[in-house]
mmCIF file of C-alpha atoms in Angstrom:
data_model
loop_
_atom_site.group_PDB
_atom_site.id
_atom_site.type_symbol
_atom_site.label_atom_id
_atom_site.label_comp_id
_atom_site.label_asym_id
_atom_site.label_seq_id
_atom_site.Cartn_x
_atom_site.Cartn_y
_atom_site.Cartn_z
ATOM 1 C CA UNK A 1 0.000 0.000 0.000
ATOM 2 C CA UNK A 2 1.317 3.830 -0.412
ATOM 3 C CA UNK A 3 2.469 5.313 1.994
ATOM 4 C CA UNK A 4 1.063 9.040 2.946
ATOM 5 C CA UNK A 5 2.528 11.708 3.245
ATOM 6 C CA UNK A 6 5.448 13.328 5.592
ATOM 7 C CA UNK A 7 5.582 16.210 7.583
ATOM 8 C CA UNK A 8 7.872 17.478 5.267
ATOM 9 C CA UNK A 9 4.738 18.081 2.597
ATOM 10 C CA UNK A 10 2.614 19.734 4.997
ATOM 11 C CA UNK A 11 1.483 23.264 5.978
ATOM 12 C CA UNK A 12 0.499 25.030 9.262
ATOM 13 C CA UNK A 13 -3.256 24.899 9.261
ATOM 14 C CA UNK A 14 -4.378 25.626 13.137
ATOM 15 C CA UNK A 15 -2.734 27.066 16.206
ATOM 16 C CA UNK A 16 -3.863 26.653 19.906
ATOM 17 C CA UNK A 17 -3.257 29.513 22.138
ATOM 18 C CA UNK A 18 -2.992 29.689 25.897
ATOM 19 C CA UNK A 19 -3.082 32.895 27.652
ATOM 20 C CA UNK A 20 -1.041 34.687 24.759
ATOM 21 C CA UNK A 21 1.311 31.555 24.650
ATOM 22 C CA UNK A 22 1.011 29.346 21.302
ATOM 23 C CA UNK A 23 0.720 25.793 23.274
ATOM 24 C CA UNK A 24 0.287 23.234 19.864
ATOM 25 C CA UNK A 25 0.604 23.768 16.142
ATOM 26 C CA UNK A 26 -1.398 21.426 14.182
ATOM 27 C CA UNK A 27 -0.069 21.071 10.364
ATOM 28 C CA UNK A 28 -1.434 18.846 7.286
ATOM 29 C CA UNK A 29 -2.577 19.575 3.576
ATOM 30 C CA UNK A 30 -5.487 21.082 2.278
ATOM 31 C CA UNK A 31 -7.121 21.846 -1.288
ATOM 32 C CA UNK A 32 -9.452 24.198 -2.346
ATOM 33 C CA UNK A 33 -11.660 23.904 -5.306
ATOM 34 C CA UNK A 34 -13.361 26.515 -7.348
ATOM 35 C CA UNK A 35 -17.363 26.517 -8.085
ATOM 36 C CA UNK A 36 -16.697 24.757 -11.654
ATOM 37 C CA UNK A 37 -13.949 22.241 -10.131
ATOM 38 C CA UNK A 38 -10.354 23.390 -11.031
ATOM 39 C CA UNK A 39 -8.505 23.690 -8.001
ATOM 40 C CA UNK A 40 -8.310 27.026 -6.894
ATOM 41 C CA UNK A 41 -5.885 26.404 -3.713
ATOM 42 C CA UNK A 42 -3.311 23.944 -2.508
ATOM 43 C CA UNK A 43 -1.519 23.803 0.853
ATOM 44 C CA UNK A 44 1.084 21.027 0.599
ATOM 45 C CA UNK A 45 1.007 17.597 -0.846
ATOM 46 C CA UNK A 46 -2.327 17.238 -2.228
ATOM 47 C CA UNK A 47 -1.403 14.421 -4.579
ATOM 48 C CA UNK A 48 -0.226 12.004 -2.060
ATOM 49 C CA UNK A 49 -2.545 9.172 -0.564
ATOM 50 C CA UNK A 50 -4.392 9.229 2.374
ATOM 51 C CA UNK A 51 -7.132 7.142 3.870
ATOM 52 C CA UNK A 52 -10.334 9.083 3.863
ATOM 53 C CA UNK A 53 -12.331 7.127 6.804
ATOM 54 C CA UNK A 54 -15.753 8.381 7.272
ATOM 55 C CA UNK A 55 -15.261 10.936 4.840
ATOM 56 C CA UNK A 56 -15.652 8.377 1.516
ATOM 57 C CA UNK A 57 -19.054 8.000 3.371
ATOM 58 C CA UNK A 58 -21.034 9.930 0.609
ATOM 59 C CA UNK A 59 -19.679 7.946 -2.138
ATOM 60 C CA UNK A 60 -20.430 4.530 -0.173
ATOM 61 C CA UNK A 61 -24.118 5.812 -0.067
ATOM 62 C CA UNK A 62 -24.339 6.481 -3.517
ATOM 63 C CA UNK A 63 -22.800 2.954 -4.225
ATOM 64 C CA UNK A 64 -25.955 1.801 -1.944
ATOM 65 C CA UNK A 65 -28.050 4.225 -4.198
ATOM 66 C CA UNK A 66 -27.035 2.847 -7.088
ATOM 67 C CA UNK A 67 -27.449 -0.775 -5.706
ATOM 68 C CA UNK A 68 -31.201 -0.359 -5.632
ATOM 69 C CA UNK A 69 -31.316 0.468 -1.475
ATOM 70 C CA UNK A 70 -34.445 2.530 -0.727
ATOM 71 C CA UNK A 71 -33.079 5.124 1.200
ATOM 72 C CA UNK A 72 -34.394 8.401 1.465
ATOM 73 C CA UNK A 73 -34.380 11.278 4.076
ATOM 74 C CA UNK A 74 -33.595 10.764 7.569
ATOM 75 C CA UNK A 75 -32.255 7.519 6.392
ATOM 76 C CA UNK A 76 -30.034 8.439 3.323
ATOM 77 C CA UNK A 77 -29.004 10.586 6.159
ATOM 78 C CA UNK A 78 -28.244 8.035 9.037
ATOM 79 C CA UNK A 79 -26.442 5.962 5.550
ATOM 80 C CA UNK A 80 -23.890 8.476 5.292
ATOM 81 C CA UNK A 81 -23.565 9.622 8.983
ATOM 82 C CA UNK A 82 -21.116 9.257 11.398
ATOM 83 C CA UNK A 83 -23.927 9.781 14.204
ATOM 84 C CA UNK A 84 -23.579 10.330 18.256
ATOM 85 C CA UNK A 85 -25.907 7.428 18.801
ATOM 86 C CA UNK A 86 -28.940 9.094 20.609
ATOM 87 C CA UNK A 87 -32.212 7.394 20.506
ATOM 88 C CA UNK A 88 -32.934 9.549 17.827
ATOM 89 C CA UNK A 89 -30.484 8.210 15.514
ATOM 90 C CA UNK A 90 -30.915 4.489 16.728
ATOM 91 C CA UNK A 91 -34.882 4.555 16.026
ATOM 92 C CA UNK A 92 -33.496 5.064 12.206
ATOM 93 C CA UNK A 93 -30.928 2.591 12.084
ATOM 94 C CA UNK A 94 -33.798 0.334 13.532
ATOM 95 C CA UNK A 95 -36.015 1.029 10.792
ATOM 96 C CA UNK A 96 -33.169 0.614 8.045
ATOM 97 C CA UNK A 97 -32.155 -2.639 9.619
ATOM 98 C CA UNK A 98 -36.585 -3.835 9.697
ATOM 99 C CA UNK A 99 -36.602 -2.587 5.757
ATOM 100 C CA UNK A 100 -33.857 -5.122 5.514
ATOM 101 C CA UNK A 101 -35.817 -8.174 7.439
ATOM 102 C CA UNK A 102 -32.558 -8.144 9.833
ATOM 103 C CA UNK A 103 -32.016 -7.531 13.802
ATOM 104 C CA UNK A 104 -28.848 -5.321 15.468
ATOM 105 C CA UNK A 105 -27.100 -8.898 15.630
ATOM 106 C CA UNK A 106 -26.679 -8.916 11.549
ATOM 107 C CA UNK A 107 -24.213 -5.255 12.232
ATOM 108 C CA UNK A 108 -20.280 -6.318 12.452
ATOM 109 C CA UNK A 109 -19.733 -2.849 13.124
ATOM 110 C CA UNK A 110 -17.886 -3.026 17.281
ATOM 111 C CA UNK A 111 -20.270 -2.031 20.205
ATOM 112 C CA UNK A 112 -19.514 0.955 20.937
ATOM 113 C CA UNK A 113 -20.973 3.706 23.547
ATOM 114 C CA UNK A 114 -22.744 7.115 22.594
ATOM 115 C CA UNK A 115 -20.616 9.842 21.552
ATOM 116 C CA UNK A 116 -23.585 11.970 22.809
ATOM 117 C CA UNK A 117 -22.934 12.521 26.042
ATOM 118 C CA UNK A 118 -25.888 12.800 27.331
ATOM 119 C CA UNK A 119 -27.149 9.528 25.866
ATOM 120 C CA UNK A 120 -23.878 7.719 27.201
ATOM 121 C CA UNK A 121 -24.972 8.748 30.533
ATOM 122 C CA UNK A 122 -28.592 7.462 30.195
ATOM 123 C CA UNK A 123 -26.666 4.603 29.006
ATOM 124 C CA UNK A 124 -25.241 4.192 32.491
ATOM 125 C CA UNK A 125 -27.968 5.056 34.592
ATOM 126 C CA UNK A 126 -29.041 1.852 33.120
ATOM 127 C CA UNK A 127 -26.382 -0.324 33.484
ATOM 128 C CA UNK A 128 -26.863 -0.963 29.696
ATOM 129 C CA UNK A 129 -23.575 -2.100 27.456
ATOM 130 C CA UNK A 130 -21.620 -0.719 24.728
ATOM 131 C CA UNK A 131 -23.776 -1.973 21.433
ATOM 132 C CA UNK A 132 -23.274 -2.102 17.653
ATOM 133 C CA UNK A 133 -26.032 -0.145 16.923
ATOM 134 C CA UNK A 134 -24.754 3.028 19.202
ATOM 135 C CA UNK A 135 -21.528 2.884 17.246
ATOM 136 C CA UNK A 136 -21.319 6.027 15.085
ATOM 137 C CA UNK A 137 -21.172 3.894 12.220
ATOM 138 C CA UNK A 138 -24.013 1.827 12.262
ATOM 139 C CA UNK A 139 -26.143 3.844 9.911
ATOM 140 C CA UNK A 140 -23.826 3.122 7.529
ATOM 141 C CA UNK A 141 -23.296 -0.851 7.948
ATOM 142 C CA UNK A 142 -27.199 -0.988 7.980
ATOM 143 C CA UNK A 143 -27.783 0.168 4.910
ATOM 144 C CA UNK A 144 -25.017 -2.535 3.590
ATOM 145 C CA UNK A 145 -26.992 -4.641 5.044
ATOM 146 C CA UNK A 146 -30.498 -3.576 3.305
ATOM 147 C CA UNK A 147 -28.497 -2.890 -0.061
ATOM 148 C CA UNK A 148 -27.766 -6.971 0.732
ATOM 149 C CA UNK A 149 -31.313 -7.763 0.934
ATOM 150 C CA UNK A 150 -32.572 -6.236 -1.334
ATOM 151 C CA UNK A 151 -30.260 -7.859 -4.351
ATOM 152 C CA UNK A 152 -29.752 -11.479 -2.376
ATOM 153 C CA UNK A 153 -26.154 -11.005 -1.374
ATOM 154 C CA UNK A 154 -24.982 -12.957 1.470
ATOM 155 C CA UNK A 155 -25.374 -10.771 4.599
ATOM 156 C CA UNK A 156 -22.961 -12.615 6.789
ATOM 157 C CA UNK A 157 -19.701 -11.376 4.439
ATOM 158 C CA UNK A 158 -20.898 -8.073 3.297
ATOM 159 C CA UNK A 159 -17.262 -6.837 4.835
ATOM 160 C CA UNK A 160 -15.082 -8.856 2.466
ATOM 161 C CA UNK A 161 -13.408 -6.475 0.571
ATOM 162 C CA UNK A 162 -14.197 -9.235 -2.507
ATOM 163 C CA UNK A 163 -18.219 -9.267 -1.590
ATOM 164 C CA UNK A 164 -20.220 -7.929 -4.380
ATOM 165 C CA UNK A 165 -21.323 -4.995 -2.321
ATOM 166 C CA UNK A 166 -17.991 -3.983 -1.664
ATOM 167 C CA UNK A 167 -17.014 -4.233 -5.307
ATOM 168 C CA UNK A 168 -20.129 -1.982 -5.586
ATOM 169 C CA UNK A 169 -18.821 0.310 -3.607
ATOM 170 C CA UNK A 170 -15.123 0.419 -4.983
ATOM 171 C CA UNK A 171 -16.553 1.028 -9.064
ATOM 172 C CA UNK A 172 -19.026 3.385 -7.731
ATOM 173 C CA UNK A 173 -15.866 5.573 -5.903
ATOM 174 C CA UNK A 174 -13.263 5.232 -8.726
ATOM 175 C CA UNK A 175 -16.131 6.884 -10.958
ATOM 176 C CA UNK A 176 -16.796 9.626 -8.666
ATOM 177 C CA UNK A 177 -12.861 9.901 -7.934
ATOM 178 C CA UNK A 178 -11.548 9.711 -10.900
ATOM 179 C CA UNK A 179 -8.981 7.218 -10.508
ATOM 180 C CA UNK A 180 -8.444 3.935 -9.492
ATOM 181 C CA UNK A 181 -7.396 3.213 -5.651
ATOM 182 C CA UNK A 182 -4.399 1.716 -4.929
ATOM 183 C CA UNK A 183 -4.797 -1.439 -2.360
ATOM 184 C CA UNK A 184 -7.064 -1.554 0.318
ATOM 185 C CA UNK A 185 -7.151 -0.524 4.518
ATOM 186 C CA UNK A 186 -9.826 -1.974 6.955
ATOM 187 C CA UNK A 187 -11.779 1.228 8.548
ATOM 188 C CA UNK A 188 -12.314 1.302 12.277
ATOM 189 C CA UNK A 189 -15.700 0.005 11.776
ATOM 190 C CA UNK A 190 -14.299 -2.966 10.075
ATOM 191 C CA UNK A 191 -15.031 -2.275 6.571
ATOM 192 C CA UNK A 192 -12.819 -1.443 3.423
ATOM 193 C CA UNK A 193 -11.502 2.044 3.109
ATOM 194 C CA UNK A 194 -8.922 2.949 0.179
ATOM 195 C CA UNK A 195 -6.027 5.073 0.199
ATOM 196 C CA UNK A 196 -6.893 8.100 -2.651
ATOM 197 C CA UNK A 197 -5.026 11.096 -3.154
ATOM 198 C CA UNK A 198 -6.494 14.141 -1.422
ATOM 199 C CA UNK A 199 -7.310 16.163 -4.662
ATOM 200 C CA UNK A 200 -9.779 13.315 -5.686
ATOM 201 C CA UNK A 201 -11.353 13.223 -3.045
ATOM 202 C CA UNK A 202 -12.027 16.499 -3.210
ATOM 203 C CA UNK A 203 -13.428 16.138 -6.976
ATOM 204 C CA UNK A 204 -15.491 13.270 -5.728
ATOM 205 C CA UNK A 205 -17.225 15.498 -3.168
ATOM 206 C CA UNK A 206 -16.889 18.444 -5.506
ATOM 207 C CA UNK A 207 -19.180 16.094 -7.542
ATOM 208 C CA UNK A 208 -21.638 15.130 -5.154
ATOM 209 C CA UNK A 209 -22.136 18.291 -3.597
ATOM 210 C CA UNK A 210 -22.737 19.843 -6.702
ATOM 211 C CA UNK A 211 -25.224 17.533 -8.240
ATOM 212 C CA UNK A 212 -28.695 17.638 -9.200
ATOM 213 C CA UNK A 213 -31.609 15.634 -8.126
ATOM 214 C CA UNK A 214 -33.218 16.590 -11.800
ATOM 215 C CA UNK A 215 -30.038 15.474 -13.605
ATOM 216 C CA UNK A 216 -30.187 13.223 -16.707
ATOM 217 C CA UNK A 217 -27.860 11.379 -14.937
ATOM 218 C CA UNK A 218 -28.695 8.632 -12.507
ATOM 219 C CA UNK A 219 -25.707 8.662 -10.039
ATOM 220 C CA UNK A 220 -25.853 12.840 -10.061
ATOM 221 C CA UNK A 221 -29.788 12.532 -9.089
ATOM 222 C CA UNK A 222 -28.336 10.370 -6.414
ATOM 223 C CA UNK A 223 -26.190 12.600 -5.316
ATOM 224 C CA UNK A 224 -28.436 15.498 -5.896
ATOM 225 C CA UNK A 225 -31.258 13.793 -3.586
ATOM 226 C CA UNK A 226 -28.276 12.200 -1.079
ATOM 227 C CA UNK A 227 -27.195 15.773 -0.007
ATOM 228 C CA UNK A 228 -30.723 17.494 -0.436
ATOM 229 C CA UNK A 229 -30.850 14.558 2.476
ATOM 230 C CA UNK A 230 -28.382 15.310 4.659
ATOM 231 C CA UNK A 231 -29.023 19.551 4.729
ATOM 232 C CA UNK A 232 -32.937 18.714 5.334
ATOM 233 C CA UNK A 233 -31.907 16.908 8.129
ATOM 234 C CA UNK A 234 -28.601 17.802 9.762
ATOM 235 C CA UNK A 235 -29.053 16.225 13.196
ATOM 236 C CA UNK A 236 -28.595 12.773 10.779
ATOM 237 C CA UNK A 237 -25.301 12.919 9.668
ATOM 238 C CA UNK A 238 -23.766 13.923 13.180
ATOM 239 C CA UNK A 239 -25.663 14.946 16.241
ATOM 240 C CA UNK A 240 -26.769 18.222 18.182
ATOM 241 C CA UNK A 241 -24.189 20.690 18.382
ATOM 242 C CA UNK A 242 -21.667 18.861 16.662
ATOM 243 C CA UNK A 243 -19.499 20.119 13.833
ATOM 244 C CA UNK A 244 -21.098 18.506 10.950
ATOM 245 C CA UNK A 245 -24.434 19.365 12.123
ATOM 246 C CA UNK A 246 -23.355 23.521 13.426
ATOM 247 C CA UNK A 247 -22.011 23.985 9.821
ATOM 248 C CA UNK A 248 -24.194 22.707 7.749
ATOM 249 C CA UNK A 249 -27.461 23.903 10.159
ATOM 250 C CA UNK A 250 -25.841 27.390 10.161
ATOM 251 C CA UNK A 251 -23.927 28.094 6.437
ATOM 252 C CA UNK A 252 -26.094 25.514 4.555
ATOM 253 C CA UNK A 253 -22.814 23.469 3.630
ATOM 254 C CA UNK A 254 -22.570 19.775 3.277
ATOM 255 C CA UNK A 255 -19.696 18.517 5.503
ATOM 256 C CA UNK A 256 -18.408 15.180 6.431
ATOM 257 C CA UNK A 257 -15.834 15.157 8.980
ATOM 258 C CA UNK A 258 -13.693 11.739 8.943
ATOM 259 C CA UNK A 259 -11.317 10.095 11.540
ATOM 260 C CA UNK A 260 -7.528 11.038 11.636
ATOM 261 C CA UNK A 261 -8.285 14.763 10.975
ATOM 262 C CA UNK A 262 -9.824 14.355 7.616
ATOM 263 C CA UNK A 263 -12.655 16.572 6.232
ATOM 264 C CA UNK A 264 -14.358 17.687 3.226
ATOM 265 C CA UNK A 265 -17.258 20.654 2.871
ATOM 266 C CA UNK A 266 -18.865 22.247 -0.134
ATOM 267 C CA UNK A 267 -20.159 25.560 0.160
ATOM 268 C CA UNK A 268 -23.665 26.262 -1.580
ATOM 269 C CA UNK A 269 -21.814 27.871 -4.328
ATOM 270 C CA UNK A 270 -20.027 24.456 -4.932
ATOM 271 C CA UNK A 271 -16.544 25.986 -3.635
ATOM 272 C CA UNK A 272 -15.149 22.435 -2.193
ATOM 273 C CA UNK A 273 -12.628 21.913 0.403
ATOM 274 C CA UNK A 274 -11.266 18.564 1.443
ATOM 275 C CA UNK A 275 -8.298 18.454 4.282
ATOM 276 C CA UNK A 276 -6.728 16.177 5.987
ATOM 277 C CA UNK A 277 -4.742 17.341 9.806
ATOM 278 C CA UNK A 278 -1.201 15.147 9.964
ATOM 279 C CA UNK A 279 -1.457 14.202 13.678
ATOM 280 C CA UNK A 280 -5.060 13.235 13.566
ATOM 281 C CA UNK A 281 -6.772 15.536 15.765
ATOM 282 C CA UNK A 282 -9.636 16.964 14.257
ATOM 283 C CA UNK A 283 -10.736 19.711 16.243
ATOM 284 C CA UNK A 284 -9.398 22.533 14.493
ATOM 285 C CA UNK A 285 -10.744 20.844 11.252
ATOM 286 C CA UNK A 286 -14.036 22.440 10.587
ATOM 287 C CA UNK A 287 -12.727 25.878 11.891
ATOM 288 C CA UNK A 288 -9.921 25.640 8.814
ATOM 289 C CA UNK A 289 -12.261 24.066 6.254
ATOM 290 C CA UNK A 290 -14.676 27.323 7.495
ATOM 291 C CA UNK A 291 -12.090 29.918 6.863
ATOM 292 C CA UNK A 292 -11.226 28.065 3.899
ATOM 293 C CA UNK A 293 -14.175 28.739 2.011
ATOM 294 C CA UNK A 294 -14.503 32.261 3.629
ATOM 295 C CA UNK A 295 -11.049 32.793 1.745
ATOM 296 C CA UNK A 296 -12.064 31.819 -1.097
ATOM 297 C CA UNK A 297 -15.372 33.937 -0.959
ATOM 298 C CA UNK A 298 -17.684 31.617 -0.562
ATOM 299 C CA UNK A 299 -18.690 31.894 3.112
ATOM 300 C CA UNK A 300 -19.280 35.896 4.487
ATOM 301 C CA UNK A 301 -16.919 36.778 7.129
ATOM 302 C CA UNK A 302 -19.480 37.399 9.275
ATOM 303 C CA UNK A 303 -21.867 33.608 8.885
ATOM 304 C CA UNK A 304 -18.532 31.855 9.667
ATOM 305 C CA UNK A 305 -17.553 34.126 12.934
ATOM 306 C CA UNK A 306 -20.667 33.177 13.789
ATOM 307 C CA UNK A 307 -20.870 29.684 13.210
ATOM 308 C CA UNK A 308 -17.027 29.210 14.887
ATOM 309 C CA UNK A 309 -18.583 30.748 18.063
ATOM 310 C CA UNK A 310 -20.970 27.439 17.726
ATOM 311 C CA UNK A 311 -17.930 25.156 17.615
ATOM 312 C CA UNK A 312 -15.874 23.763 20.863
ATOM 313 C CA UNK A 313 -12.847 25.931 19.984
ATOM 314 C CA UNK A 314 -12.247 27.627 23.475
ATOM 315 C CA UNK A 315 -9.624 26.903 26.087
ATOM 316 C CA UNK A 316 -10.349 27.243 29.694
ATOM 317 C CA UNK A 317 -8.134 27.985 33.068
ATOM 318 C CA UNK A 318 -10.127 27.161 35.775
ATOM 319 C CA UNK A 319 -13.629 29.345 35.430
ATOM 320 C CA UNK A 320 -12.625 30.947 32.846
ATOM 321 C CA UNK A 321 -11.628 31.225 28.748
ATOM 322 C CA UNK A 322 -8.285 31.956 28.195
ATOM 323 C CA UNK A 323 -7.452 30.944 24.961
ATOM 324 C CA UNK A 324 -8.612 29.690 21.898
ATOM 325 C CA UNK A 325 -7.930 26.584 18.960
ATOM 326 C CA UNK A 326 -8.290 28.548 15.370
ATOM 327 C CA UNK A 327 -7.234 28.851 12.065
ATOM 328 C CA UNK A 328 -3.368 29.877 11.367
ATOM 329 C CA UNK A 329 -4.377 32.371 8.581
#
């Protein structure tokens, strides 16, 4: 497999400040891409690999899509999401998992707790367990599942990188890429993820954020209707007053945050950005991709001081706020 990136191909991207005194420096690679998708901005190696994790979400969905799946809604939604597991989010994983004539035993995603705190602690109160269905990507294994069902694939394997769904999925995302991946990487949730180059998977998103659900084109009306989805119903794709959910709630963007410190967004004028932070630690991630796409014009000033005020970017000593995590330009 490829290897990534070094630090030697990467930019500064966020700062975190302490009482004047800058405490960490995040660094990693970003690209920008204009409304009509020519890249508009680079900030170090854009053309080396990287694993996308929950970011190649969208184009998994679409593979479902295209697979005949009935999703629509809150559940194209919960398909693509990397949800906090509140009851909210579980009721529609339960319903994608009935449409599929299966039970929360059929998910080989791991049990996992809430990342809602508040649900975590109901969780407790209970003396109830880590389950699969809580884990924030069960949305997404249950509509493998129902995209199983519904064309008579064998449920029990659906993670084999060599299972027909996952072959699905792999020709849907080297059409919406652009290029063919290069090997193979298990997710965190146990299924395939492939090592792509930053800049397509910024075309990919580019492409699905810019689609529409009238398009002549079936896998653009997918698209179209998958992020039509996902802004009709932000709570879906991530939970309340998370990033995902702030940004696309308050700047009408569609935003899918991955693991490692990877992210992509597309602003309603189809100005794309898709970054990826080289320690892994996404929480300056949506504040860069924000300022980003202010840079580039497609965001006011104004909506994205807003919206960062939203986001957990403030450092505390004792009672108070005495510093902040933001962008380093």
């Amino acid at each position: 497999m490829p290897q990534t990136f070094s630090a030697a191909d990467a930019v500064e991207l966020a700062l975190v400040e302490r009482s004047g005194f800058v405490e960490s420096r995040h660094v990693g690679v970003a690209v920008v891409l204009a409304p009509d998708g020519t890249v508009r901005d680079r900030l170090g190696d854009v053309d080396a690999p990287i694993l996308p994790r929950s970011s190649l979400k969208p184009l998994q969905a679409l593979a479902f899509l295209a697979a005949g799946a009935p999703l629509d809604g809150e559940r194209l939604g919960l398909a693509t999401a990397s949800h906090s597991g509140t009851d909210r989010h579980v009721a529609v994983v339960r319903g994608i998992l009935d449409a599929a004539g299966l039970g929360e035993d059929a998910l080989q995603c791991p049990p996992a707790w809430p990342g809602d705190t508040a649900a975590r602690d109901e969780l407790v109160r209970e003396r109830l367990a880590p389950a699969r269905i809580r884990m924030n990507c069960s949305g997404k294994h249950a509509a493998m599942l129902l995209t199983c069902a519904v064309n008579g694939w064998d449920t029990a394997t659906y993670l084999d990188p060599a299972h027909p769904l996952q072959a699905q999925i792999r020709e849907t995302a080297e059409r919406l890429l652009g290029e063919k991946v290069g090997g193979v990487a298990v997710d965190g949730c146990g299924a395939p993820v492939y090592p792509v180059s930053l800049t397509a998977l910024a075309r990919a998103i580019h492409r699905i954020g810019t689609a529409s659900p009238s398009s002549p084109f079936a896998l653009h009306r997918s698209a179209g209707a998958l992020v039509a989805a996902v802004r009709s119903h932000p709570w879906s794709i991530d939970g309340p007053d998370r990033p995902d959910t702030v940004a696309i709630e308050r700047l009408g963007v569609f935003a899918k945050t991955g693991a490692e410190g990877v992210l992509v967004m597309v602003a309603p004028d189809g100005t794309t950005v898709a970054l990826k932070i080289l320690d892994g630690n996404g929480r300056a991630a949506t504040a860069v991709a924000l300022r980003l796409l202010e840079r580039a014009g497609a965001l006011a000033p104004a909506d994205v001081a807003e919206t960062m005020t939203r986001l957990s970017l403030s450092l505390s000593g004792g009672d108070r706020t005495v510093g902040a995590i933001r962008p380093a330009f």
